Amino acid sequence: MKFVSHGHEFVDICMELQITYWCSVLSSNRLILNFKRDDLEILLCYLNVITGKIKKSDKRVQKLINDGSIYGNV
């Protein structure tokens, strides 16, 4: 939680993705991925590219490809 002043505290965004394995029946094995704001912004950019909302030539996409956050063959 970040503090600005009394009554103006805020919590930054985060997400937990749980993948439960299925092998004929539901398993108790899970893969849990935690995403913070930076991770979610990268995921959003990737999803925007693969759905055609933004082009691969967009400067944000190129920056993420160049720094290795997403692969160039999206």
JSON list of N, CA and C in Angstrom, two decimals:
[
{"chain": "A", "resi": 1, "resn": "MET", "atom": "N", "xyz": [0.85, -1.17, 0.00]},
{"chain": "A", "resi": 1, "resn": "MET", "atom": "CA", "xyz": [0.00, 0.00, 0.00]},
{"chain": "A", "resi": 1, "resn": "MET", "atom": "C", "xyz": [0.89, 1.23, 0.00]},
{"chain": "A", "resi": 2, "resn": "LYS", "atom": "N", "xyz": [0.55, 2.19, -0.81]},
{"chain": "A", "resi": 2, "resn": "LYS", "atom": "CA", "xyz": [1.30, 3.44, -0.87]},
{"chain": "A", "resi": 2, "resn": "LYS", "atom": "C", "xyz": [0.52, 4.51, -0.11]},
{"chain": "A", "resi": 3, "resn": "PHE", "atom": "N", "xyz": [1.26, 5.39, 0.52]},
{"chain": "A", "resi": 3, "resn": "PHE", "atom": "CA", "xyz": [0.66, 6.41, 1.36]},
{"chain": "A", "resi": 3, "resn": "PHE", "atom": "C", "xyz": [0.92, 7.77, 0.74]},
{"chain": "A", "resi": 4, "resn": "VAL", "atom": "N", "xyz": [-0.14, 8.52, 0.49]},
{"chain": "A", "resi": 4, "resn": "VAL", "atom": "CA", "xyz": [-0.01, 9.89, 0.00]},
{"chain": "A", "resi": 4, "resn": "VAL", "atom": "C", "xyz": [-0.25, 10.85, 1.15]},
{"chain": "A", "resi": 5, "resn": "SER", "atom": "N", "xyz": [-1.39, 10.71, 1.78]},
{"chain": "A", "resi": 5, "resn": "SER", "atom": "CA", "xyz": [-1.73, 11.46, 2.99]},
{"chain": "A", "resi": 5, "resn": "SER", "atom": "C", "xyz": [-2.91, 10.75, 3.64]},
{"chain": "A", "resi": 6, "resn": "HIS", "atom": "N", "xyz": [-3.23, 11.10, 4.86]},
{"chain": "A", "resi": 6, "resn": "HIS", "atom": "CA", "xyz": [-4.33, 10.45, 5.56]},
{"chain": "A", "resi": 6, "resn": "HIS", "atom": "C", "xyz": [-5.61, 10.52, 4.73]},
{"chain": "A", "resi": 7, "resn": "GLY", "atom": "N", "xyz": [-6.23, 9.35, 4.50]},
{"chain": "A", "resi": 7, "resn": "GLY", "atom": "CA", "xyz": [-7.44, 9.28, 3.72]},
{"chain": "A", "resi": 7, "resn": "GLY", "atom": "C", "xyz": [-7.19, 9.15, 2.22]},
{"chain": "A", "resi": 8, "resn": "HIS", "atom": "N", "xyz": [-5.93, 9.19, 1.83]},
{"chain": "A", "resi": 8, "resn": "HIS", "atom": "CA", "xyz": [-5.58, 9.10, 0.40]},
{"chain": "A", "resi": 8, "resn": "HIS", "atom": "C", "xyz": [-4.56, 7.99, 0.14]},
{"chain": "A", "resi": 9, "resn": "GLU", "atom": "N", "xyz": [-4.71, 6.87, 0.83]},
{"chain": "A", "resi": 9, "resn": "GLU", "atom": "CA", "xyz": [-3.84, 5.73, 0.61]},
{"chain": "A", "resi": 9, "resn": "GLU", "atom": "C", "xyz": [-4.35, 4.94, -0.59]},
{"chain": "A", "resi": 10, "resn": "PHE", "atom": "N", "xyz": [-3.48, 4.28, -1.32]},
{"chain": "A", "resi": 10, "resn": "PHE", "atom": "CA", "xyz": [-3.93, 3.45, -2.41]},
{"chain": "A", "resi": 10, "resn": "PHE", "atom": "C", "xyz": [-3.05, 2.20, -2.53]},
{"chain": "A", "resi": 11, "resn": "VAL", "atom": "N", "xyz": [-3.63, 1.19, -3.08]},
{"chain": "A", "resi": 11, "resn": "VAL", "atom": "CA", "xyz": [-2.94, -0.07, -3.31]},
{"chain": "A", "resi": 11, "resn": "VAL", "atom": "C", "xyz": [-2.74, -0.21, -4.81]},
{"chain": "A", "resi": 12, "resn": "ASP", "atom": "N", "xyz": [-1.51, -0.54, -5.21]},
{"chain": "A", "resi": 12, "resn": "ASP", "atom": "CA", "xyz": [-1.24, -0.72, -6.63]},
{"chain": "A", "resi": 12, "resn": "ASP", "atom": "C", "xyz": [-1.90, -2.01, -7.11]},
{"chain": "A", "resi": 13, "resn": "ILE", "atom": "N", "xyz": [-2.04, -2.14, -8.40]},
{"chain": "A", "resi": 13, "resn": "ILE", "atom": "CA", "xyz": [-2.73, -3.29, -9.00]},
{"chain": "A", "resi": 13, "resn": "ILE", "atom": "C", "xyz": [-1.82, -4.52, -9.00]},
{"chain": "A", "resi": 14, "resn": "CYS", "atom": "N", "xyz": [-2.44, -5.68, -8.84]},
{"chain": "A", "resi": 14, "resn": "CYS", "atom": "CA", "xyz": [-1.74, -6.96, -8.95]},
{"chain": "A", "resi": 14, "resn": "CYS", "atom": "C", "xyz": [-2.77, -8.02, -9.32]},
{"chain": "A", "resi": 15, "resn": "MET", "atom": "N", "xyz": [-2.27, -9.17, -9.80]},
{"chain": "A", "resi": 15, "resn": "MET", "atom": "CA", "xyz": [-3.17, -10.24, -10.21]},
{"chain": "A", "resi": 15, "resn": "MET", "atom": "C", "xyz": [-2.49, -11.57, -9.91]},
{"chain": "A", "resi": 16, "resn": "GLU", "atom": "N", "xyz": [-3.28, -12.55, -9.50]},
{"chain": "A", "resi": 16, "resn": "GLU", "atom": "CA", "xyz": [-2.79, -13.90, -9.32]},
{"chain": "A", "resi": 16, "resn": "GLU", "atom": "C", "xyz": [-3.55, -14.81, -10.27]},
{"chain": "A", "resi": 17, "resn": "LEU", "atom": "N", "xyz": [-2.82, -15.54, -11.10]},
{"chain": "A", "resi": 17, "resn": "LEU", "atom": "CA", "xyz": [-3.42, -16.48, -12.05]},
{"chain": "A", "resi": 17, "resn": "LEU", "atom": "C", "xyz": [-3.10, -17.89, -11.57]},
{"chain": "A", "resi": 18, "resn": "GLN", "atom": "N", "xyz": [-4.13, -18.69, -11.32]},
{"chain": "A", "resi": 18, "resn": "GLN", "atom": "CA", "xyz": [-3.94, -20.07, -10.88]},
{"chain": "A", "resi": 18, "resn": "GLN", "atom": "C", "xyz": [-4.37, -21.02, -11.98]},
{"chain": "A", "resi": 19, "resn": "ILE", "atom": "N", "xyz": [-3.45, -21.91, -12.36]},
{"chain": "A", "resi": 19, "resn": "ILE", "atom": "CA", "xyz": [-3.73, -22.93, -13.36]},
{"chain": "A", "resi": 19, "resn": "ILE", "atom": "C", "xyz": [-3.75, -24.26, -12.65]},
{"chain": "A", "resi": 20, "resn": "THR", "atom": "N", "xyz": [-4.89, -24.95, -12.72]},
{"chain": "A", "resi": 20, "resn": "THR", "atom": "CA", "xyz": [-5.04, -26.26, -12.10]},
{"chain": "A", "resi": 20, "resn": "THR", "atom": "C", "xyz": [-4.95, -27.32, -13.19]},
{"chain": "A", "resi": 21, "resn": "TYR", "atom": "N", "xyz": [-4.14, -28.33, -12.95]},
{"chain": "A", "resi": 21, "resn": "TYR", "atom": "CA", "xyz": [-3.91, -29.36, -13.95]},
{"chain": "A", "resi": 21, "resn": "TYR", "atom": "C", "xyz": [-5.04, -30.39, -13.97]},
{"chain": "A", "resi": 22, "resn": "TRP", "atom": "N", "xyz": [-5.32, -30.86, -15.16]},
{"chain": "A", "resi": 22, "resn": "TRP", "atom": "CA", "xyz": [-6.37, -31.84, -15.39]},
{"chain": "A", "resi": 22, "resn": "TRP", "atom": "C", "xyz": [-5.74, -33.04, -16.09]},
{"chain": "A", "resi": 23, "resn": "CYS", "atom": "N", "xyz": [-5.83, -34.19, -15.48]},
{"chain": "A", "resi": 23, "resn": "CYS", "atom": "CA", "xyz": [-5.33, -35.42, -16.11]},
{"chain": "A", "resi": 23, "resn": "CYS", "atom": "C", "xyz": [-6.38, -36.49, -15.83]},
{"chain": "A", "resi": 24, "resn": "SER", "atom": "N", "xyz": [-7.37, -36.58, -16.70]},
{"chain": "A", "resi": 24, "resn": "SER", "atom": "CA", "xyz": [-8.54, -37.45, -16.55]},
{"chain": "A", "resi": 24, "resn": "SER", "atom": "C", "xyz": [-9.46, -36.97, -15.43]},
{"chain": "A", "resi": 25, "resn": "VAL", "atom": "N", "xyz": [-8.88, -36.47, -14.36]},
{"chain": "A", "resi": 25, "resn": "VAL", "atom": "CA", "xyz": [-9.65, -35.88, -13.25]},
{"chain": "A", "resi": 25, "resn": "VAL", "atom": "C", "xyz": [-8.92, -34.61, -12.81]},
{"chain": "A", "resi": 26, "resn": "LEU", "atom": "N", "xyz": [-9.62, -33.78, -12.08]},
{"chain": "A", "resi": 26, "resn": "LEU", "atom": "CA", "xyz": [-9.02, -32.56, -11.56]},
{"chain": "A", "resi": 26, "resn": "LEU", "atom": "C", "xyz": [-7.94, -32.91, -10.56]},
{"chain": "A", "resi": 27, "resn": "SER", "atom": "N", "xyz": [-6.77, -32.34, -10.75]},
{"chain": "A", "resi": 27, "resn": "SER", "atom": "CA", "xyz": [-5.62, -32.62, -9.89]},
{"chain": "A", "resi": 27, "resn": "SER", "atom": "C", "xyz": [-5.51, -31.55, -8.81]},
{"chain": "A", "resi": 28, "resn": "SER", "atom": "N", "xyz": [-4.78, -31.85, -7.77]},
{"chain": "A", "resi": 28, "resn": "SER", "atom": "CA", "xyz": [-4.54, -30.84, -6.74]},
{"chain": "A", "resi": 28, "resn": "SER", "atom": "C", "xyz": [-3.26, -30.05, -7.05]},
{"chain": "A", "resi": 29, "resn": "ASN", "atom": "N", "xyz": [-2.59, -30.38, -8.14]},
{"chain": "A", "resi": 29, "resn": "ASN", "atom": "CA", "xyz": [-1.40, -29.65, -8.56]},
{"chain": "A", "resi": 29, "resn": "ASN", "atom": "C", "xyz": [-1.81, -28.35, -9.24]},
{"chain": "A", "resi": 30, "resn": "ARG", "atom": "N", "xyz": [-1.10, -27.27, -8.90]},
{"chain": "A", "resi": 30, "resn": "ARG", "atom": "CA", "xyz": [-1.42, -25.97, -9.47]},
{"chain": "A", "resi": 30, "resn": "ARG", "atom": "C", "xyz": [-0.15, -25.22, -9.82]},
{"chain": "A", "resi": 31, "resn": "LEU", "atom": "N", "xyz": [-0.26, -24.37, -10.80]},
{"chain": "A", "resi": 31, "resn": "LEU", "atom": "CA", "xyz": [0.77, -23.40, -11.14]},
{"chain": "A", "resi": 31, "resn": "LEU", "atom": "C", "xyz": [0.19, -22.04, -10.80]},
{"chain": "A", "resi": 32, "resn": "ILE", "atom": "N", "xyz": [0.87, -21.30, -9.94]},
{"chain": "A", "resi": 32, "resn": "ILE", "atom": "CA", "xyz": [0.37, -19.99, -9.52]},
{"chain": "A", "resi": 32, "resn": "ILE", "atom": "C", "xyz": [1.34, -18.92, -10.02]},
{"chain": "A", "resi": 33, "resn": "LEU", "atom": "N", "xyz": [0.82, -17.99, -10.81]},
{"chain": "A", "resi": 33, "resn": "LEU", "atom": "CA", "xyz": [1.62, -16.90, -11.35]},
{"chain": "A", "resi": 33, "resn": "LEU", "atom": "C", "xyz": [1.13, -15.59, -10.76]},
{"chain": "A", "resi": 34, "resn": "ASN", "atom": "N", "xyz": [2.05, -14.80, -10.23]},
{"chain": "A", "resi": 34, "resn": "ASN", "atom": "CA", "xyz": [1.72, -13.50, -9.68]},
{"chain": "A", "resi": 34, "resn": "ASN", "atom": "C", "xyz": [2.19, -12.41, -10.62]},
{"chain": "A", "resi": 35, "resn": "PHE", "atom": "N", "xyz": [1.30, -11.50, -10.95]},
{"chain": "A", "resi": 35, "resn": "PHE", "atom": "CA", "xyz": [1.61, -10.39, -11.85]},
{"chain": "A", "resi": 35, "resn": "PHE", "atom": "C", "xyz": [1.52, -9.08, -11.08]},
{"chain": "A", "resi": 36, "resn": "LYS", "atom": "N", "xyz": [2.55, -8.26, -11.21]},
{"chain": "A", "resi": 36, "resn": "LYS", "atom": "CA", "xyz": [2.51, -6.90, -10.69]},
{"chain": "A", "resi": 36, "resn": "LYS", "atom": "C", "xyz": [2.21, -5.95, -11.84]},
{"chain": "A", "resi": 37, "resn": "ARG", "atom": "N", "xyz": [2.10, -4.67, -11.55]},
{"chain": "A", "resi": 37, "resn": "ARG", "atom": "CA", "xyz": [1.71, -3.69, -12.56]},
{"chain": "A", "resi": 37, "resn": "ARG", "atom": "C", "xyz": [2.56, -3.79, -13.83]},
{"chain": "A", "resi": 38, "resn": "ASP", "atom": "N", "xyz": [3.88, -3.85, -13.70]},
{"chain": "A", "resi": 38, "resn": "ASP", "atom": "CA", "xyz": [4.74, -3.91, -14.88]},
{"chain": "A", "resi": 38, "resn": "ASP", "atom": "C", "xyz": [4.44, -5.15, -15.72]},
{"chain": "A", "resi": 39, "resn": "ASP", "atom": "N", "xyz": [4.24, -6.29, -15.06]},
{"chain": "A", "resi": 39, "resn": "ASP", "atom": "CA", "xyz": [3.91, -7.53, -15.77]},
{"chain": "A", "resi": 39, "resn": "ASP", "atom": "C", "xyz": [2.58, -7.40, -16.50]},
{"chain": "A", "resi": 40, "resn": "LEU", "atom": "N", "xyz": [1.60, -6.80, -15.85]},
{"chain": "A", "resi": 40, "resn": "LEU", "atom": "CA", "xyz": [0.28, -6.64, -16.47]},
{"chain": "A", "resi": 40, "resn": "LEU", "atom": "C", "xyz": [0.32, -5.69, -17.67]},
{"chain": "A", "resi": 41, "resn": "GLU", "atom": "N", "xyz": [1.15, -4.66, -17.59]},
{"chain": "A", "resi": 41, "resn": "GLU", "atom": "CA", "xyz": [1.28, -3.74, -18.72]},
{"chain": "A", "resi": 41, "resn": "GLU", "atom": "C", "xyz": [1.90, -4.44, -19.93]},
{"chain": "A", "resi": 42, "resn": "ILE", "atom": "N", "xyz": [2.87, -5.32, -19.68]},
{"chain": "A", "resi": 42, "resn": "ILE", "atom": "CA", "xyz": [3.48, -6.10, -20.76]},
{"chain": "A", "resi": 42, "resn": "ILE", "atom": "C", "xyz": [2.47, -7.06, -21.34]},
{"chain": "A", "resi": 43, "resn": "LEU", "atom": "N", "xyz": [1.73, -7.76, -20.48]},
{"chain": "A", "resi": 43, "resn": "LEU", "atom": "CA", "xyz": [0.70, -8.70, -20.94]},
{"chain": "A", "resi": 43, "resn": "LEU", "atom": "C", "xyz": [-0.36, -7.97, -21.77]},
{"chain": "A", "resi": 44, "resn": "LEU", "atom": "N", "xyz": [-0.79, -6.81, -21.32]},
{"chain": "A", "resi": 44, "resn": "LEU", "atom": "CA", "xyz": [-1.79, -6.03, -22.07]},
{"chain": "A", "resi": 44, "resn": "LEU", "atom": "C", "xyz": [-1.26, -5.64, -23.45]},
{"chain": "A", "resi": 45, "resn": "CYS", "atom": "N", "xyz": [-0.02, -5.21, -23.51]},
{"chain": "A", "resi": 45, "resn": "CYS", "atom": "CA", "xyz": [0.57, -4.83, -24.79]},
{"chain": "A", "resi": 45, "resn": "CYS", "atom": "C", "xyz": [0.61, -6.06, -25.71]},
{"chain": "A", "resi": 46, "resn": "TYR", "atom": "N", "xyz": [1.04, -7.20, -25.20]},
{"chain": "A", "resi": 46, "resn": "TYR", "atom": "CA", "xyz": [1.08, -8.43, -25.99]},
{"chain": "A", "resi": 46, "resn": "TYR", "atom": "C", "xyz": [-0.31, -8.80, -26.51]},
{"chain": "A", "resi": 47, "resn": "LEU", "atom": "N", "xyz": [-1.30, -8.76, -25.63]},
{"chain": "A", "resi": 47, "resn": "LEU", "atom": "CA", "xyz": [-2.66, -9.09, -26.05]},
{"chain": "A", "resi": 47, "resn": "LEU", "atom": "C", "xyz": [-3.19, -8.12, -27.09]},
{"chain": "A", "resi": 48, "resn": "ASN", "atom": "N", "xyz": [-2.84, -6.85, -26.96]},
{"chain": "A", "resi": 48, "resn": "ASN", "atom": "CA", "xyz": [-3.25, -5.86, -27.95]},
{"chain": "A", "resi": 48, "resn": "ASN", "atom": "C", "xyz": [-2.62, -6.14, -29.32]},
{"chain": "A", "resi": 49, "resn": "VAL", "atom": "N", "xyz": [-1.39, -6.64, -29.33]},
{"chain": "A", "resi": 49, "resn": "VAL", "atom": "CA", "xyz": [-0.73, -6.97, -30.60]},
{"chain": "A", "resi": 49, "resn": "VAL", "atom": "C", "xyz": [-1.40, -8.18, -31.24]},
{"chain": "A", "resi": 50, "resn": "ILE", "atom": "N", "xyz": [-1.59, -9.25, -30.48]},
{"chain": "A", "resi": 50, "resn": "ILE", "atom": "CA", "xyz": [-2.12, -10.48, -31.10]},
{"chain": "A", "resi": 50, "resn": "ILE", "atom": "C", "xyz": [-3.59, -10.36, -31.48]},
{"chain": "A", "resi": 51, "resn": "THR", "atom": "N", "xyz": [-4.30, -9.40, -30.89]},
{"chain": "A", "resi": 51, "resn": "THR", "atom": "CA", "xyz": [-5.70, -9.19, -31.28]},
{"chain": "A", "resi": 51, "resn": "THR", "atom": "C", "xyz": [-5.83, -8.12, -32.36]},
{"chain": "A", "resi": 52, "resn": "GLY", "atom": "N", "xyz": [-4.72, -7.50, -32.75]},
{"chain": "A", "resi": 52, "resn": "GLY", "atom": "CA", "xyz": [-4.74, -6.52, -33.82]},
{"chain": "A", "resi": 52, "resn": "GLY", "atom": "C", "xyz": [-5.09, -5.11, -33.40]},
{"chain": "A", "resi": 53, "resn": "LYS", "atom": "N", "xyz": [-5.18, -4.83, -32.10]},
{"chain": "A", "resi": 53, "resn": "LYS", "atom": "CA", "xyz": [-5.49, -3.47, -31.65]},
{"chain": "A", "resi": 53, "resn": "LYS", "atom": "C", "xyz": [-4.33, -2.51, -31.91]},
{"chain": "A", "resi": 54, "resn": "ILE", "atom": "N", "xyz": [-3.11, -3.02, -31.79]},
{"chain": "A", "resi": 54, "resn": "ILE", "atom": "CA", "xyz": [-1.93, -2.23, -32.13]},
{"chain": "A", "resi": 54, "resn": "ILE", "atom": "C", "xyz": [-1.04, -3.07, -33.03]},
{"chain": "A", "resi": 55, "resn": "LYS", "atom": "N", "xyz": [-0.20, -2.40, -33.79]},
{"chain": "A", "resi": 55, "resn": "LYS", "atom": "CA", "xyz": [0.67, -3.10, -34.75]},
{"chain": "A", "resi": 55, "resn": "LYS", "atom": "C", "xyz": [2.00, -3.45, -34.10]},
{"chain": "A", "resi": 56, "resn": "LYS", "atom": "N", "xyz": [2.65, -4.46, -34.65]},
{"chain": "A", "resi": 56, "resn": "LYS", "atom": "CA", "xyz": [3.96, -4.89, -34.17]},
{"chain": "A", "resi": 56, "resn": "LYS", "atom": "C", "xyz": [4.98, -3.77, -34.31]},
{"chain": "A", "resi": 57, "resn": "SER", "atom": "N", "xyz": [4.74, -2.84, -35.22]},
{"chain": "A", "resi": 57, "resn": "SER", "atom": "CA", "xyz": [5.66, -1.72, -35.43]},
{"chain": "A", "resi": 57, "resn": "SER", "atom": "C", "xyz": [5.52, -0.62, -34.39]},
{"chain": "A", "resi": 58, "resn": "ASP", "atom": "N", "xyz": [4.51, -0.71, -33.53]},
{"chain": "A", "resi": 58, "resn": "ASP", "atom": "CA", "xyz": [4.31, 0.29, -32.46]},
{"chain": "A", "resi": 58, "resn": "ASP", "atom": "C", "xyz": [5.57, 0.38, -31.61]},
{"chain": "A", "resi": 59, "resn": "LYS", "atom": "N", "xyz": [5.95, 1.60, -31.22]},
{"chain": "A", "resi": 59, "resn": "LYS", "atom": "CA", "xyz": [7.21, 1.78, -30.48]},
{"chain": "A", "resi": 59, "resn": "LYS", "atom": "C", "xyz": [7.20, 1.07, -29.13]},
{"chain": "A", "resi": 60, "resn": "ARG", "atom": "N", "xyz": [6.05, 0.96, -28.47]},
{"chain": "A", "resi": 60, "resn": "ARG", "atom": "CA", "xyz": [5.98, 0.22, -27.19]},
{"chain": "A", "resi": 60, "resn": "ARG", "atom": "C", "xyz": [6.26, -1.25, -27.41]},
{"chain": "A", "resi": 61, "resn": "VAL", "atom": "N", "xyz": [5.71, -1.81, -28.48]},
{"chain": "A", "resi": 61, "resn": "VAL", "atom": "CA", "xyz": [5.91, -3.22, -28.80]},
{"chain": "A", "resi": 61, "resn": "VAL", "atom": "C", "xyz": [7.38, -3.47, -29.13]},
{"chain": "A", "resi": 62, "resn": "GLN", "atom": "N", "xyz": [7.96, -2.60, -29.95]},
{"chain": "A", "resi": 62, "resn": "GLN", "atom": "CA", "xyz": [9.36, -2.75, -30.34]},
{"chain": "A", "resi": 62, "resn": "GLN", "atom": "C", "xyz": [10.28, -2.67, -29.13]},
{"chain": "A", "resi": 63, "resn": "LYS", "atom": "N", "xyz": [9.96, -1.80, -28.17]},
{"chain": "A", "resi": 63, "resn": "LYS", "atom": "CA", "xyz": [10.77, -1.69, -26.95]},
{"chain": "A", "resi": 63, "resn": "LYS", "atom": "C", "xyz": [10.71, -3.01, -26.17]},
{"chain": "A", "resi": 64, "resn": "LEU", "atom": "N", "xyz": [9.53, -3.60, -26.05]},
{"chain": "A", "resi": 64, "resn": "LEU", "atom": "CA", "xyz": [9.38, -4.86, -25.31]},
{"chain": "A", "resi": 64, "resn": "LEU", "atom": "C", "xyz": [10.07, -6.02, -26.04]},
{"chain": "A", "resi": 65, "resn": "ILE", "atom": "N", "xyz": [10.06, -6.00, -27.36]},
{"chain": "A", "resi": 65, "resn": "ILE", "atom": "CA", "xyz": [10.76, -7.02, -28.13]},
{"chain": "A", "resi": 65, "resn": "ILE", "atom": "C", "xyz": [12.26, -6.87, -27.93]},
{"chain": "A", "resi": 66, "resn": "ASN", "atom": "N", "xyz": [12.75, -5.63, -28.01]},
{"chain": "A", "resi": 66, "resn": "ASN", "atom": "CA", "xyz": [14.18, -5.37, -27.87]},
{"chain": "A", "resi": 66, "resn": "ASN", "atom": "C", "xyz": [14.73, -5.70, -26.49]},
{"chain": "A", "resi": 67, "resn": "ASP", "atom": "N", "xyz": [13.92, -5.48, -25.44]},
{"chain": "A", "resi": 67, "resn": "ASP", "atom": "CA", "xyz": [14.43, -5.80, -24.10]},
{"chain": "A", "resi": 67, "resn": "ASP", "atom": "C", "xyz": [14.13, -7.24, -23.68]},
{"chain": "A", "resi": 68, "resn": "GLY", "atom": "N", "xyz": [13.51, -8.01, -24.58]},
{"chain": "A", "resi": 68, "resn": "GLY", "atom": "CA", "xyz": [13.28, -9.44, -24.32]},
{"chain": "A", "resi": 68, "resn": "GLY", "atom": "C", "xyz": [12.03, -9.75, -23.52]},
{"chain": "A", "resi": 69, "resn": "SER", "atom": "N", "xyz": [11.18, -8.76, -23.29]},
{"chain": "A", "resi": 69, "resn": "SER", "atom": "CA", "xyz": [9.95, -8.99, -22.52]},
{"chain": "A", "resi": 69, "resn": "SER", "atom": "C", "xyz": [8.94, -9.81, -23.31]},
{"chain": "A", "resi": 70, "resn": "ILE", "atom": "N", "xyz": [8.89, -9.59, -24.63]},
{"chain": "A", "resi": 70, "resn": "ILE", "atom": "CA", "xyz": [8.06, -10.41, -25.51]},
{"chain": "A", "resi": 70, "resn": "ILE", "atom": "C", "xyz": [8.93, -10.81, -26.71]},
{"chain": "A", "resi": 71, "resn": "TYR", "atom": "N", "xyz": [8.57, -11.89, -27.36]},
{"chain": "A", "resi": 71, "resn": "TYR", "atom": "CA", "xyz": [9.33, -12.36, -28.50]},
{"chain": "A", "resi": 71, "resn": "TYR", "atom": "C", "xyz": [8.90, -11.65, -29.77]},
{"chain": "A", "resi": 72, "resn": "GLY", "atom": "N", "xyz": [9.82, -11.51, -30.70]},
{"chain": "A", "resi": 72, "resn": "GLY", "atom": "CA", "xyz": [9.59, -10.77, -31.92]},
{"chain": "A", "resi": 72, "resn": "GLY", "atom": "C", "xyz": [8.66, -11.42, -32.91]},
{"chain": "A", "resi": 73, "resn": "ASN", "atom": "N", "xyz": [8.33, -12.70, -32.72]},
{"chain": "A", "resi": 73, "resn": "ASN", "atom": "CA", "xyz": [7.46, -13.39, -33.69]},
{"chain": "A", "resi": 73, "resn": "ASN", "atom": "C", "xyz": [6.01, -13.40, -33.26]},
{"chain": "A", "resi": 74, "resn": "VAL", "atom": "N", "xyz": [5.55, -12.32, -32.61]},
{"chain": "A", "resi": 74, "resn": "VAL", "atom": "CA", "xyz": [4.14, -12.23, -32.19]},
{"chain": "A", "resi": 74, "resn": "VAL", "atom": "C", "xyz": [3.25, -11.95, -33.37]}
]
